[in-house]
Amino acid sequence: MDLSGRFGARSGDGVPFREATALESLHLGGGGEEFRQMVPPENAGGFTALLELPPTQAVELLHSSSSSASQATTLHSLGTLSFPSNPLLMERASRFSVIATENQQNGNVSGETTTTSSVPSNEHIKTEPAETETCDQAAVEKQSNRCGKRKELDKKVKSSTKKKSKSSEENEKLPYVHVRARRGQATDSHSLAERARREKINARMKLLQELVPGCDKIQGTALVLDEIINHVQSLQRQVEMLSMRLASVNPRIDFNLDTILASENGSLMDGSFSGATMQLAWPLQVMETEQSYHHRQLQQPPSQQWPFDGLNQPVWGREENQDHGNDHNNLMVGSASLHPNQVKMEL
Amino acid sequence: MQPTSSMKEEFLKKWQMGLQIYRPLIDNTSVSERRKAIKLSADVAMASLRKGTTCWSRALIQKTATEDNFLVRQMLSGIKAETLINKKLPKVMCHRKIVRRSKKILRRRQSRSAIEEVAAKARKLVKKKTQGLRNVVPGGEFMSNDVLLIQETLDYIVSLQTQVNVMRSIVDAAEAGSERTAYYLGKLKFAIEDG
């Protein structure tokens, strides 16, 4: 969650990362869990002093995380406006060693415990209450183990100057952040920077491993990189093969087919686009058109019009022929302007 | 993260827009020229989806601009085309011989423990692979640090997958359609000739 949140933060306006953050919406509860383990106070008031808005930010984060979790679970593929900032804040919160003061923490925890008491009574399948439930239980557990495992739980934070890829949003709020090294590790700035860099690289490598099929089992960076290179090369080769096939099919088809498709979108791309639909729709259309028209088509030079008109039908076959068997004449004539309007009405 | 339907739609639209540009030239082109046109417009469509935020998209657009400047200009909106085509990130080319020689000298002075050697070899291997990755990903040579490289690779892989999915579905549709037309054409011709 940490990593993909970082990802989402890094290029907030990029489409895929928005998707990534949207997909990670379900993990917001987990991110909130991380955050809550930071909420209980450490003895360092000095740490909080460094953070410019510790308590208010913490409260904001708590509330915004629960609300955005509810939002995001419903809107899966859309990135809501509040969203890009949340993973950013989430991961920032999770990296800080201290965030809130004692009063704040008590207030928050008590607020959460009241909700948890009410939630278990109802047996929901909804994710939102489930998330808060697990979060709070985890927070309660973590508090009990706090003292013993404090050092392991502390995360390291880079100073803002060393981060290049991080957005300037972080820099605005915090000029620099104290770093707490893990137990038994060197603390000079160079090794810290290196460590942070290595962590970043490892995080992204993990994401890559998930993306490329068959990389999960492999251990070792070099082999994973090998797999990635092979995958990219195979994808590139596939693109070339597909463009070759498309070019050799028929000149008219690829260029004209697309004009029809350009006017409509959406439901087509969700997998309904297959050769099977072609074969389904094509005989249907052939049967339904009048015989005279059919023969007339043949007498014309076939290569010109035929494939063009023939392909209009099958493309829409799935959506239209099931609903209504008319309007073929319109389509056959090739009046593209009329066609999409009708399709829009029916769809 | 897998390609989403919205990405596919956008890619399809842009690709078609690119293919439109080639429309007047359909009849008098060979298969290889058509293939090139298809591939180039698909590439530019894919790269323009990112709107210049990623390094690989910029590099890809520049690459296609060298092959077909006109297409690129038409496909992208005017302002972006200018900035994308003309700007290029210069990467300092290291003279490999000099670098190798200096590395050799450094190596002689270093102490050689067994563990260190193994680690060094592993590091070398990884470096070779990253260099290989840079060769594959467009614009890889201009990515100075590994973090950026891996991020770009991720984005590039996702885009490639959308491209492949969309193209595959269109090709299947087109091929099935043409198969059917050929089949029915043959059948009817046969019927006419007989009857």
Coordinates of C-alpha atoms in Angstrom, one line a residue:
Chain A
M1 CA 0.0 0.0 0.0
D2 CA 2.8 2.2 0.9
L3 CA 4.5 1.7 -2.4
S4 CA 1.6 2.0 -4.7
G5 CA 0.5 5.0 -2.8
R6 CA 3.9 6.4 -3.5
F7 CA 3.3 5.5 -7.1
G8 CA 0.1 7.3 -7.2
A9 CA 1.5 10.3 -5.6
R10 CA 4.4 10.5 -7.9
S11 CA 2.5 11.2 -11.1
G12 CA -0.9 12.2 -9.8
D13 CA -2.3 13.2 -13.2
G14 CA -1.1 10.2 -15.0
V15 CA -3.9 7.9 -16.0
P16 CA -2.5 4.5 -15.0
F17 CA -1.4 5.7 -11.6
R18 CA -4.8 7.0 -11.0
E19 CA -6.1 3.6 -11.8
A20 CA -3.5 2.1 -9.5
T21 CA -4.6 4.3 -6.7
A22 CA -8.2 3.4 -7.4
L23 CA -7.4 -0.2 -7.3
E24 CA -5.6 0.3 -4.1
S25 CA -8.7 1.8 -2.6
L26 CA -9.5 -1.5 -0.9
H27 CA -6.2 -1.3 0.7
L28 CA -6.9 2.0 2.1
G29 CA -8.0 0.3 5.2
G30 CA -4.7 -1.3 5.4
G31 CA -3.0 2.0 4.8
G32 CA -5.1 3.4 7.5
E33 CA -4.0 0.6 9.7
E34 CA -0.4 1.6 9.2
F35 CA -1.3 5.1 9.9
R36 CA -3.1 4.3 13.1
Q37 CA -0.1 2.5 14.4
M38 CA 1.7 5.8 14.2
V39 CA -1.0 7.6 16.0
P40 CA -0.2 6.6 19.5
P41 CA 2.4 8.9 20.9
E42 CA 6.0 8.5 21.4
N43 CA 7.9 10.3 24.1
A44 CA 9.3 12.7 21.5
G45 CA 7.4 15.9 21.5
G46 CA 10.4 17.1 19.5
F47 CA 9.4 15.0 16.6
T48 CA 5.9 16.5 16.4
A49 CA 7.4 19.9 16.5
L50 CA 9.1 19.3 13.3
L51 CA 5.9 18.4 11.5
E52 CA 4.1 21.5 10.8
L53 CA 0.6 20.4 11.2
P54 CA 0.7 17.2 13.1
P55 CA -2.6 16.9 15.0
T56 CA -5.0 18.5 12.5
Q57 CA -3.4 16.6 9.7
A58 CA -3.8 13.4 11.6
V59 CA -7.4 14.0 12.2
E60 CA -8.0 14.9 8.7
L61 CA -6.3 11.8 7.6
L62 CA -8.4 9.6 9.8
H63 CA -11.6 11.1 8.6
S64 CA -10.6 11.4 5.0
S65 CA -9.3 7.9 4.9
S66 CA -12.6 6.4 6.1
S67 CA -14.7 8.6 3.8
S68 CA -12.5 8.1 0.8
A69 CA -12.5 4.4 1.5
S70 CA -16.2 4.4 1.1
Q71 CA -16.1 6.5 -2.0
A72 CA -13.4 4.6 -3.6
T73 CA -14.9 1.2 -3.1
T74 CA -17.9 2.2 -5.0
L75 CA -16.1 4.1 -7.8
H76 CA -13.6 1.5 -8.9
S77 CA -12.2 2.8 -12.0
L78 CA -12.5 6.5 -11.4
G79 CA -10.0 8.4 -9.5
T80 CA -11.9 10.9 -7.3
L81 CA -10.5 14.3 -6.8
S82 CA -9.6 13.7 -3.2
F83 CA -7.9 10.5 -4.1
P84 CA -4.5 11.5 -5.3
S85 CA -3.8 13.5 -2.2
N86 CA -4.9 10.7 0.1
P87 CA -2.4 8.1 -0.9
L88 CA 0.2 10.8 -0.7
L89 CA -0.8 11.7 2.8
M90 CA -1.3 8.1 3.7
E91 CA 2.2 7.1 2.8
R92 CA 3.6 10.2 4.3
A93 CA 1.8 9.5 7.5
S94 CA 2.9 5.9 7.5
R95 CA 6.5 7.0 7.2
F96 CA 6.6 9.5 10.0
S97 CA 7.7 8.1 13.3
V98 CA 5.4 10.3 15.3
I99 CA 2.3 12.2 14.3
A100 CA -0.2 13.0 17.0
T101 CA -0.1 14.1 20.6
E102 CA -1.5 12.0 23.3
N103 CA -4.8 13.9 23.6
Q104 CA -5.5 13.6 20.0
Q105 CA -4.6 9.9 20.0
N106 CA -6.9 9.2 22.9
G107 CA -9.7 11.1 21.3
N108 CA -9.3 9.3 18.0
V109 CA -9.0 5.9 19.5
S110 CA -12.0 6.3 21.7
G111 CA -14.0 7.6 18.7
E112 CA -12.9 4.5 16.8
T113 CA -13.7 2.1 19.5
T114 CA -17.2 3.3 19.7
T115 CA -17.7 2.6 16.1
T116 CA -16.2 -0.8 16.4
S117 CA -18.5 -1.7 19.1
S118 CA -21.5 -0.9 17.0
V119 CA -20.2 -2.5 13.9
P120 CA -19.6 -6.1 15.0
S121 CA -23.2 -6.3 16.1
N122 CA -24.4 -5.9 12.5
E123 CA -23.1 -8.6 10.2
H124 CA -22.2 -6.7 7.1
I125 CA -20.5 -7.8 4.0
K126 CA -19.7 -4.3 3.1
T127 CA -16.1 -3.5 2.9
E128 CA -16.2 -0.1 4.5
P129 CA -17.2 -1.1 8.0
A130 CA -15.1 -4.1 7.7
E131 CA -12.1 -2.0 6.9
T132 CA -12.6 0.3 9.9
E133 CA -13.2 -2.7 12.0
T134 CA -10.0 -4.4 11.1
C135 CA -8.1 -1.2 11.3
D136 CA -9.2 -0.4 14.8
Q137 CA -8.6 -3.9 16.1
A138 CA -5.2 -3.7 14.6
A139 CA -4.6 -0.4 16.1
V140 CA -5.6 -1.7 19.5
E141 CA -3.3 -4.6 19.2
K142 CA -0.5 -2.5 18.0
Q143 CA -0.8 -0.3 21.0
S144 CA -0.3 -3.1 23.4
N145 CA 2.9 -4.2 21.6
R146 CA 4.1 -0.7 21.1
C147 CA 6.7 -0.4 23.7
G148 CA 8.5 -3.6 23.0
K149 CA 8.7 -3.2 19.3
R150 CA 9.1 0.5 18.9
K151 CA 12.4 0.4 17.1
E152 CA 11.4 -2.1 14.5
L153 CA 8.3 -0.2 13.7
D154 CA 10.0 3.1 13.1
K155 CA 10.3 3.8 9.5
K156 CA 13.0 5.8 7.8
V157 CA 12.2 9.0 6.1
K158 CA 14.2 10.8 3.5
S159 CA 14.9 14.4 3.8
S160 CA 13.0 16.3 1.2
T161 CA 16.0 17.7 -0.6
K162 CA 17.2 14.3 -1.6
K163 CA 13.9 13.3 -3.1
K164 CA 13.7 14.3 -6.7
S165 CA 10.8 12.2 -7.9
K166 CA 8.5 13.2 -5.0
S167 CA 6.2 16.0 -5.8
S168 CA 6.7 19.4 -4.3
E169 CA 3.5 19.0 -2.3
E170 CA 5.4 17.2 0.3
N171 CA 8.1 19.8 0.4
E172 CA 5.6 22.6 1.0
K173 CA 4.3 21.1 4.1
L174 CA 7.5 19.8 5.6
P175 CA 10.9 21.5 5.0
Y176 CA 12.7 18.4 6.3
V177 CA 11.9 15.4 8.4
H178 CA 14.0 13.7 11.0
V179 CA 15.2 10.4 10.1
R180 CA 15.3 7.5 12.4
A181 CA 17.5 4.7 11.3
R182 CA 16.7 1.1 12.0
R183 CA 18.5 -0.8 14.6
G184 CA 22.0 -1.7 13.7
Q185 CA 22.3 0.3 10.6
A186 CA 24.6 3.1 9.6
T187 CA 23.2 6.6 9.9
D188 CA 25.3 8.8 7.6
S189 CA 23.5 10.6 5.0
H190 CA 25.0 8.7 2.0
S191 CA 23.9 5.3 3.2
L192 CA 20.5 6.6 4.1
A193 CA 20.1 8.0 0.7
E194 CA 21.3 4.8 -0.9
R195 CA 19.0 2.8 1.3
A196 CA 16.0 5.0 0.4
R197 CA 16.9 4.6 -3.3
R198 CA 17.2 0.9 -3.0
E199 CA 13.9 0.7 -1.3
K200 CA 12.3 2.6 -4.0
I201 CA 13.8 0.4 -6.6
N202 CA 12.7 -2.7 -4.8
A203 CA 9.2 -1.4 -4.4
R204 CA 8.9 -0.8 -8.1
M205 CA 10.5 -4.1 -9.0
K206 CA 7.8 -5.8 -6.9
L207 CA 5.1 -4.0 -8.9
L208 CA 6.8 -5.1 -12.1
Q209 CA 6.9 -8.6 -10.9
E210 CA 3.2 -8.5 -10.3
L211 CA 2.6 -7.1 -13.8
V212 CA 4.7 -9.5 -15.8
P213 CA 3.3 -13.0 -15.7
G214 CA 5.6 -15.6 -14.2
C215 CA 7.8 -13.3 -12.4
D216 CA 6.5 -14.0 -8.9
K217 CA 8.4 -17.3 -8.6
I218 CA 11.7 -15.9 -9.7
Q219 CA 14.2 -14.7 -7.2
G220 CA 16.9 -12.3 -7.9
T221 CA 16.9 -9.0 -9.7
A222 CA 18.8 -10.1 -12.7
L223 CA 16.5 -12.9 -13.7
V224 CA 13.4 -10.8 -13.1
L225 CA 14.9 -8.1 -15.3
D226 CA 15.5 -10.8 -17.9
E227 CA 11.9 -11.8 -17.8
I228 CA 10.8 -8.2 -18.1
I229 CA 13.0 -7.6 -21.1
N230 CA 11.6 -10.7 -22.8
H231 CA 8.1 -9.7 -22.0
V232 CA 8.5 -6.2 -23.5
Q233 CA 10.2 -7.6 -26.6
S234 CA 7.4 -10.1 -27.1
L235 CA 4.8 -7.4 -26.8
Q236 CA 6.6 -5.3 -29.3
R237 CA 6.9 -8.3 -31.7
Q238 CA 3.2 -8.9 -31.2
V239 CA 2.4 -5.4 -32.2
E240 CA 4.4 -5.8 -35.4
M241 CA 2.7 -9.1 -36.2
L242 CA -0.7 -7.6 -35.7
S243 CA 0.0 -4.6 -37.8
M244 CA 1.3 -7.0 -40.5
R245 CA -1.9 -9.1 -40.4
L246 CA -4.1 -6.0 -40.4
A247 CA -2.3 -4.6 -43.4
S248 CA -2.5 -7.8 -45.4
V249 CA -6.2 -8.3 -44.7
N250 CA -7.7 -5.8 -47.0
P251 CA -6.9 -2.2 -47.6
R252 CA -10.4 -1.0 -47.3
I253 CA -11.3 -2.7 -44.2
D254 CA -8.7 -1.4 -41.8
F255 CA -9.2 2.2 -42.8
N256 CA -13.0 2.3 -43.2
L257 CA -13.9 0.0 -40.4
D258 CA -12.3 2.4 -38.1
T259 CA -14.5 5.3 -39.2
I260 CA -17.5 3.5 -38.1
L261 CA -15.9 2.5 -34.8
A262 CA -14.8 6.0 -34.2
S263 CA -18.4 7.2 -33.9
E264 CA -19.2 4.8 -31.2
N265 CA -17.3 3.4 -28.3
G266 CA -17.7 2.0 -24.9
S267 CA -19.4 -1.4 -24.8
L268 CA -17.6 -2.6 -27.8
M269 CA -14.3 -2.8 -26.2
D270 CA -15.3 -4.8 -23.2
G271 CA -14.5 -8.1 -24.8
S272 CA -17.4 -8.2 -27.2
F273 CA -15.0 -7.7 -29.9
S274 CA -14.2 -11.1 -31.2
G275 CA -14.3 -13.1 -34.3
A276 CA -17.1 -15.1 -32.8
T277 CA -19.3 -12.1 -32.9
M278 CA -18.5 -11.7 -36.5
Q279 CA -19.5 -15.1 -37.4
L280 CA -22.6 -14.8 -35.4
A281 CA -23.7 -11.5 -36.9
W282 CA -22.6 -12.1 -40.5
P283 CA -25.0 -14.9 -41.5
L284 CA -27.8 -13.1 -39.8
Q285 CA -27.3 -10.0 -41.8
V286 CA -26.9 -11.9 -45.0
M287 CA -30.1 -13.7 -44.4
E288 CA -32.1 -10.7 -43.6
T289 CA -31.1 -8.4 -46.5
E290 CA -33.2 -8.7 -49.6
Q291 CA -32.0 -10.9 -52.3
S292 CA -32.1 -8.2 -54.9
Y293 CA -29.9 -6.0 -53.0
H294 CA -27.6 -8.9 -52.5
H295 CA -27.3 -9.6 -56.2
R296 CA -26.9 -6.0 -56.9
Q297 CA -23.9 -5.9 -54.6
L298 CA -22.3 -8.7 -56.5
Q299 CA -22.6 -7.1 -59.8
Q300 CA -20.7 -4.1 -58.6
P301 CA -17.0 -4.5 -58.3
P302 CA -16.9 -6.5 -55.2
S303 CA -13.8 -5.4 -53.6
Q304 CA -14.9 -1.8 -53.3
Q305 CA -18.1 -1.8 -51.3
W306 CA -18.5 -5.3 -50.1
P307 CA -16.0 -5.7 -47.4
F308 CA -16.8 -2.2 -46.1
D309 CA -20.5 -2.8 -45.8
G310 CA -20.0 -6.3 -44.7
L311 CA -18.0 -5.2 -41.8
N312 CA -20.3 -2.6 -40.5
Q313 CA -22.8 -5.2 -39.6
P314 CA -20.8 -7.7 -37.8
V315 CA -19.1 -5.1 -35.6
W316 CA -22.4 -4.1 -34.3
G317 CA -24.0 -7.5 -34.6
R318 CA -23.7 -8.3 -30.9
E319 CA -25.4 -5.2 -29.7
E320 CA -28.0 -4.7 -32.4
N321 CA -29.0 -7.9 -34.0
Q322 CA -30.0 -9.4 -30.8
D323 CA -32.3 -6.5 -30.1
H324 CA -33.7 -5.6 -33.5
G325 CA -33.3 -6.9 -36.9
N326 CA -34.0 -3.8 -38.8
D327 CA -32.0 -0.9 -39.9
H328 CA -29.8 -3.1 -41.9
N329 CA -30.5 -1.1 -45.1
N330 CA -29.3 2.0 -43.5
L331 CA -26.1 0.3 -42.5
M332 CA -25.6 -1.3 -45.8
V333 CA -25.8 2.0 -47.6
G334 CA -23.0 3.2 -45.5
S335 CA -24.5 6.3 -44.1
A336 CA -22.3 6.6 -41.2
S337 CA -24.0 9.6 -39.9
L338 CA -27.3 8.0 -39.5
H339 CA -25.9 4.8 -38.1
P340 CA -24.4 6.0 -34.9
N341 CA -27.4 8.1 -34.1
Q342 CA -29.6 5.0 -34.3
V343 CA -27.2 2.9 -32.4
K344 CA -27.0 5.5 -29.7
M345 CA -30.7 5.5 -29.3
E346 CA -30.9 1.8 -29.0
L347 CA -27.9 1.4 -26.8
Chain B
M1 CA -2.6 -3.2 -13.0
Q2 CA -4.2 -4.2 -16.3
P3 CA -5.3 -2.0 -19.1
T4 CA -8.8 -0.6 -18.6
S5 CA -11.6 -0.2 -21.1
S6 CA -11.3 3.5 -21.1
M7 CA -7.7 3.4 -22.0
K8 CA -8.6 1.0 -24.8
E9 CA -11.3 3.3 -26.1
E10 CA -9.0 6.3 -26.1
F11 CA -6.3 4.4 -27.9
L12 CA -8.7 3.1 -30.5
K13 CA -10.0 6.6 -31.2
K14 CA -6.6 8.1 -31.6
W15 CA -5.4 5.2 -33.7
Q16 CA -8.3 5.7 -36.0
M17 CA -7.6 9.4 -36.2
G18 CA -4.2 8.5 -37.3
L19 CA -5.3 6.0 -39.9
Q20 CA -7.7 8.6 -41.3
I21 CA -4.7 10.5 -42.4
Y22 CA -3.6 7.7 -44.5
R23 CA -6.9 7.2 -46.1
P24 CA -6.3 9.1 -49.3
L25 CA -3.3 6.9 -50.0
I26 CA -5.0 3.5 -49.6
D27 CA -5.2 2.3 -53.1
N28 CA -1.7 2.8 -54.3
T29 CA 0.2 1.4 -51.4
S30 CA 1.9 -1.9 -50.9
V31 CA 1.4 -4.1 -48.0
S32 CA 4.6 -3.1 -46.3
E33 CA 3.7 0.6 -46.5
R34 CA 0.3 -0.1 -45.1
R35 CA 1.8 -2.1 -42.3
K36 CA 4.2 0.8 -41.5
A37 CA 1.3 3.2 -41.5
I38 CA -0.7 1.1 -39.2
K39 CA 2.2 0.5 -36.8
L40 CA 3.2 4.2 -36.7
S41 CA -0.2 5.5 -36.1
A42 CA -0.7 2.9 -33.4
D43 CA 2.5 3.9 -31.8
V44 CA 1.8 7.6 -31.8
A45 CA -1.7 6.9 -30.5
M46 CA -0.3 4.9 -27.7
A47 CA 2.2 7.5 -26.8
S48 CA -0.2 10.4 -27.0
L49 CA -2.4 8.8 -24.4
R50 CA 0.2 9.8 -21.9
K51 CA 0.3 13.4 -23.1
G52 CA 3.9 13.8 -22.6
T53 CA 4.1 13.0 -19.0
T54 CA 6.3 9.9 -19.4
C55 CA 9.7 9.8 -20.9
W56 CA 9.1 6.8 -23.2
S57 CA 6.1 8.5 -24.8
R58 CA 8.1 11.5 -25.7
A59 CA 10.9 9.4 -27.1
L60 CA 8.5 7.2 -29.1
I61 CA 6.9 10.3 -30.6
Q62 CA 10.2 11.6 -31.6
K63 CA 11.2 8.3 -33.1
T64 CA 8.0 8.2 -35.2
A65 CA 8.5 11.8 -36.1
T66 CA 11.8 10.9 -37.8
E67 CA 9.9 8.5 -40.0
D68 CA 6.7 10.4 -40.6
N69 CA 6.7 14.0 -39.4
F70 CA 3.4 14.8 -41.0
L71 CA 1.5 12.1 -39.3
V72 CA 2.8 13.1 -35.9
R73 CA 2.0 16.7 -36.4
Q74 CA -1.5 15.9 -37.5
M75 CA -2.2 13.5 -34.7
L76 CA -1.1 15.6 -31.9
S77 CA -2.5 19.1 -31.3
G78 CA -0.3 21.8 -32.8
I79 CA 1.5 23.1 -29.7
K80 CA 2.5 19.8 -28.2
A81 CA 3.8 18.6 -31.5
E82 CA 6.3 21.3 -31.7
T83 CA 7.7 21.0 -28.3
L84 CA 7.7 17.2 -28.4
I85 CA 9.4 16.9 -31.7
N86 CA 12.1 19.5 -31.3
K87 CA 13.1 19.0 -27.7
K88 CA 15.5 16.2 -27.0
L89 CA 17.3 15.3 -23.8
P90 CA 20.9 15.0 -24.5
K91 CA 22.6 12.2 -22.7
V92 CA 26.3 12.3 -22.2
M93 CA 27.9 9.5 -24.2
C94 CA 30.6 7.9 -22.2
H95 CA 33.6 6.7 -24.1
R96 CA 33.5 3.1 -23.3
K97 CA 37.2 2.4 -23.7
I98 CA 38.2 5.1 -21.3
V99 CA 35.6 4.0 -18.8
R100 CA 36.7 0.4 -19.0
R101 CA 40.3 1.3 -18.6
S102 CA 39.7 3.4 -15.5
K103 CA 37.5 0.7 -14.0
K104 CA 40.3 -1.9 -14.5
I105 CA 42.7 0.3 -12.7
L106 CA 40.3 0.8 -9.8
R107 CA 39.7 -2.9 -9.6
R108 CA 43.4 -3.6 -9.2
R109 CA 43.5 -1.5 -6.2
Q110 CA 40.5 -2.9 -4.5
S111 CA 40.8 -5.7 -2.0
R112 CA 39.4 -9.0 -3.2
S113 CA 37.4 -11.0 -0.7
A114 CA 35.3 -13.8 -1.9
I115 CA 32.0 -12.3 -0.8
E116 CA 32.9 -9.0 -2.4
E117 CA 33.7 -10.6 -5.7
V118 CA 30.4 -12.4 -5.8
A119 CA 28.5 -9.3 -4.9
A120 CA 30.4 -7.4 -7.5
K121 CA 29.6 -10.0 -10.2
A122 CA 25.9 -9.9 -9.2
R123 CA 26.0 -6.1 -9.5
K124 CA 27.6 -6.3 -12.9
L125 CA 25.0 -8.7 -14.1
V126 CA 22.2 -6.5 -12.9
K127 CA 23.8 -3.5 -14.6
K128 CA 24.0 -5.4 -17.8
K129 CA 20.3 -6.3 -17.6
T130 CA 19.4 -2.7 -16.9
Q131 CA 21.3 -1.6 -19.9
G132 CA 19.4 -4.2 -21.9
L133 CA 16.2 -2.8 -20.6
R134 CA 17.2 0.6 -21.6
N135 CA 17.8 -0.6 -25.1
V136 CA 14.3 -2.1 -25.3
V137 CA 12.3 0.7 -23.7
P138 CA 12.1 3.7 -26.0
G139 CA 14.0 6.6 -24.6
G140 CA 15.7 4.4 -22.1
E141 CA 19.1 5.9 -22.8
F142 CA 17.8 9.2 -21.5
M143 CA 16.7 7.9 -18.2
S144 CA 19.5 8.7 -15.8
N145 CA 18.4 6.7 -12.8
D146 CA 17.1 3.3 -12.3
V147 CA 14.0 4.3 -10.4
L148 CA 12.8 6.3 -13.3
L149 CA 13.7 3.5 -15.7
I150 CA 11.6 0.9 -13.8
Q151 CA 8.7 3.3 -13.5
E152 CA 8.8 4.0 -17.2
T153 CA 9.0 0.3 -17.9
L154 CA 5.9 -0.3 -15.9
D155 CA 3.9 2.3 -17.7
Y156 CA 5.3 1.2 -21.1
I157 CA 4.3 -2.4 -20.4
V158 CA 0.7 -1.4 -19.5
S159 CA 0.4 0.7 -22.6
L160 CA 1.8 -2.1 -24.8
Q161 CA -0.7 -4.4 -23.4
T162 CA -3.6 -2.1 -24.2
Q163 CA -2.2 -1.6 -27.7
V164 CA -1.9 -5.4 -28.2
N165 CA -5.4 -6.1 -26.9
V166 CA -7.1 -3.5 -29.1
M167 CA -5.1 -4.4 -32.2
R168 CA -5.8 -8.0 -31.7
S169 CA -9.5 -7.6 -31.4
I170 CA -9.6 -5.4 -34.5
V171 CA -7.5 -7.8 -36.5
D172 CA -9.7 -10.7 -35.5
A173 CA -12.8 -8.8 -36.5
A174 CA -11.3 -7.8 -39.8
E175 CA -10.0 -11.2 -40.6
A176 CA -13.2 -12.9 -39.7
G177 CA -15.1 -10.4 -41.8
S178 CA -12.9 -10.8 -44.8
E179 CA -13.1 -14.5 -44.5
R180 CA -16.8 -14.4 -44.5
T181 CA -16.9 -12.1 -47.4
A182 CA -14.5 -14.2 -49.4
Y183 CA -16.5 -17.3 -48.5
Y184 CA -19.9 -15.8 -49.5
L185 CA -18.4 -14.2 -52.6
G186 CA -17.1 -17.5 -53.7
K187 CA -20.3 -19.3 -53.0
L188 CA -22.5 -16.8 -54.8
K189 CA -20.2 -16.6 -57.8
F190 CA -20.2 -20.3 -58.0
A191 CA -24.0 -20.3 -57.8
I192 CA -24.2 -17.7 -60.5
E193 CA -21.9 -19.4 -62.8
D194 CA -23.7 -22.7 -62.4
G195 CA -27.2 -21.3 -62.6

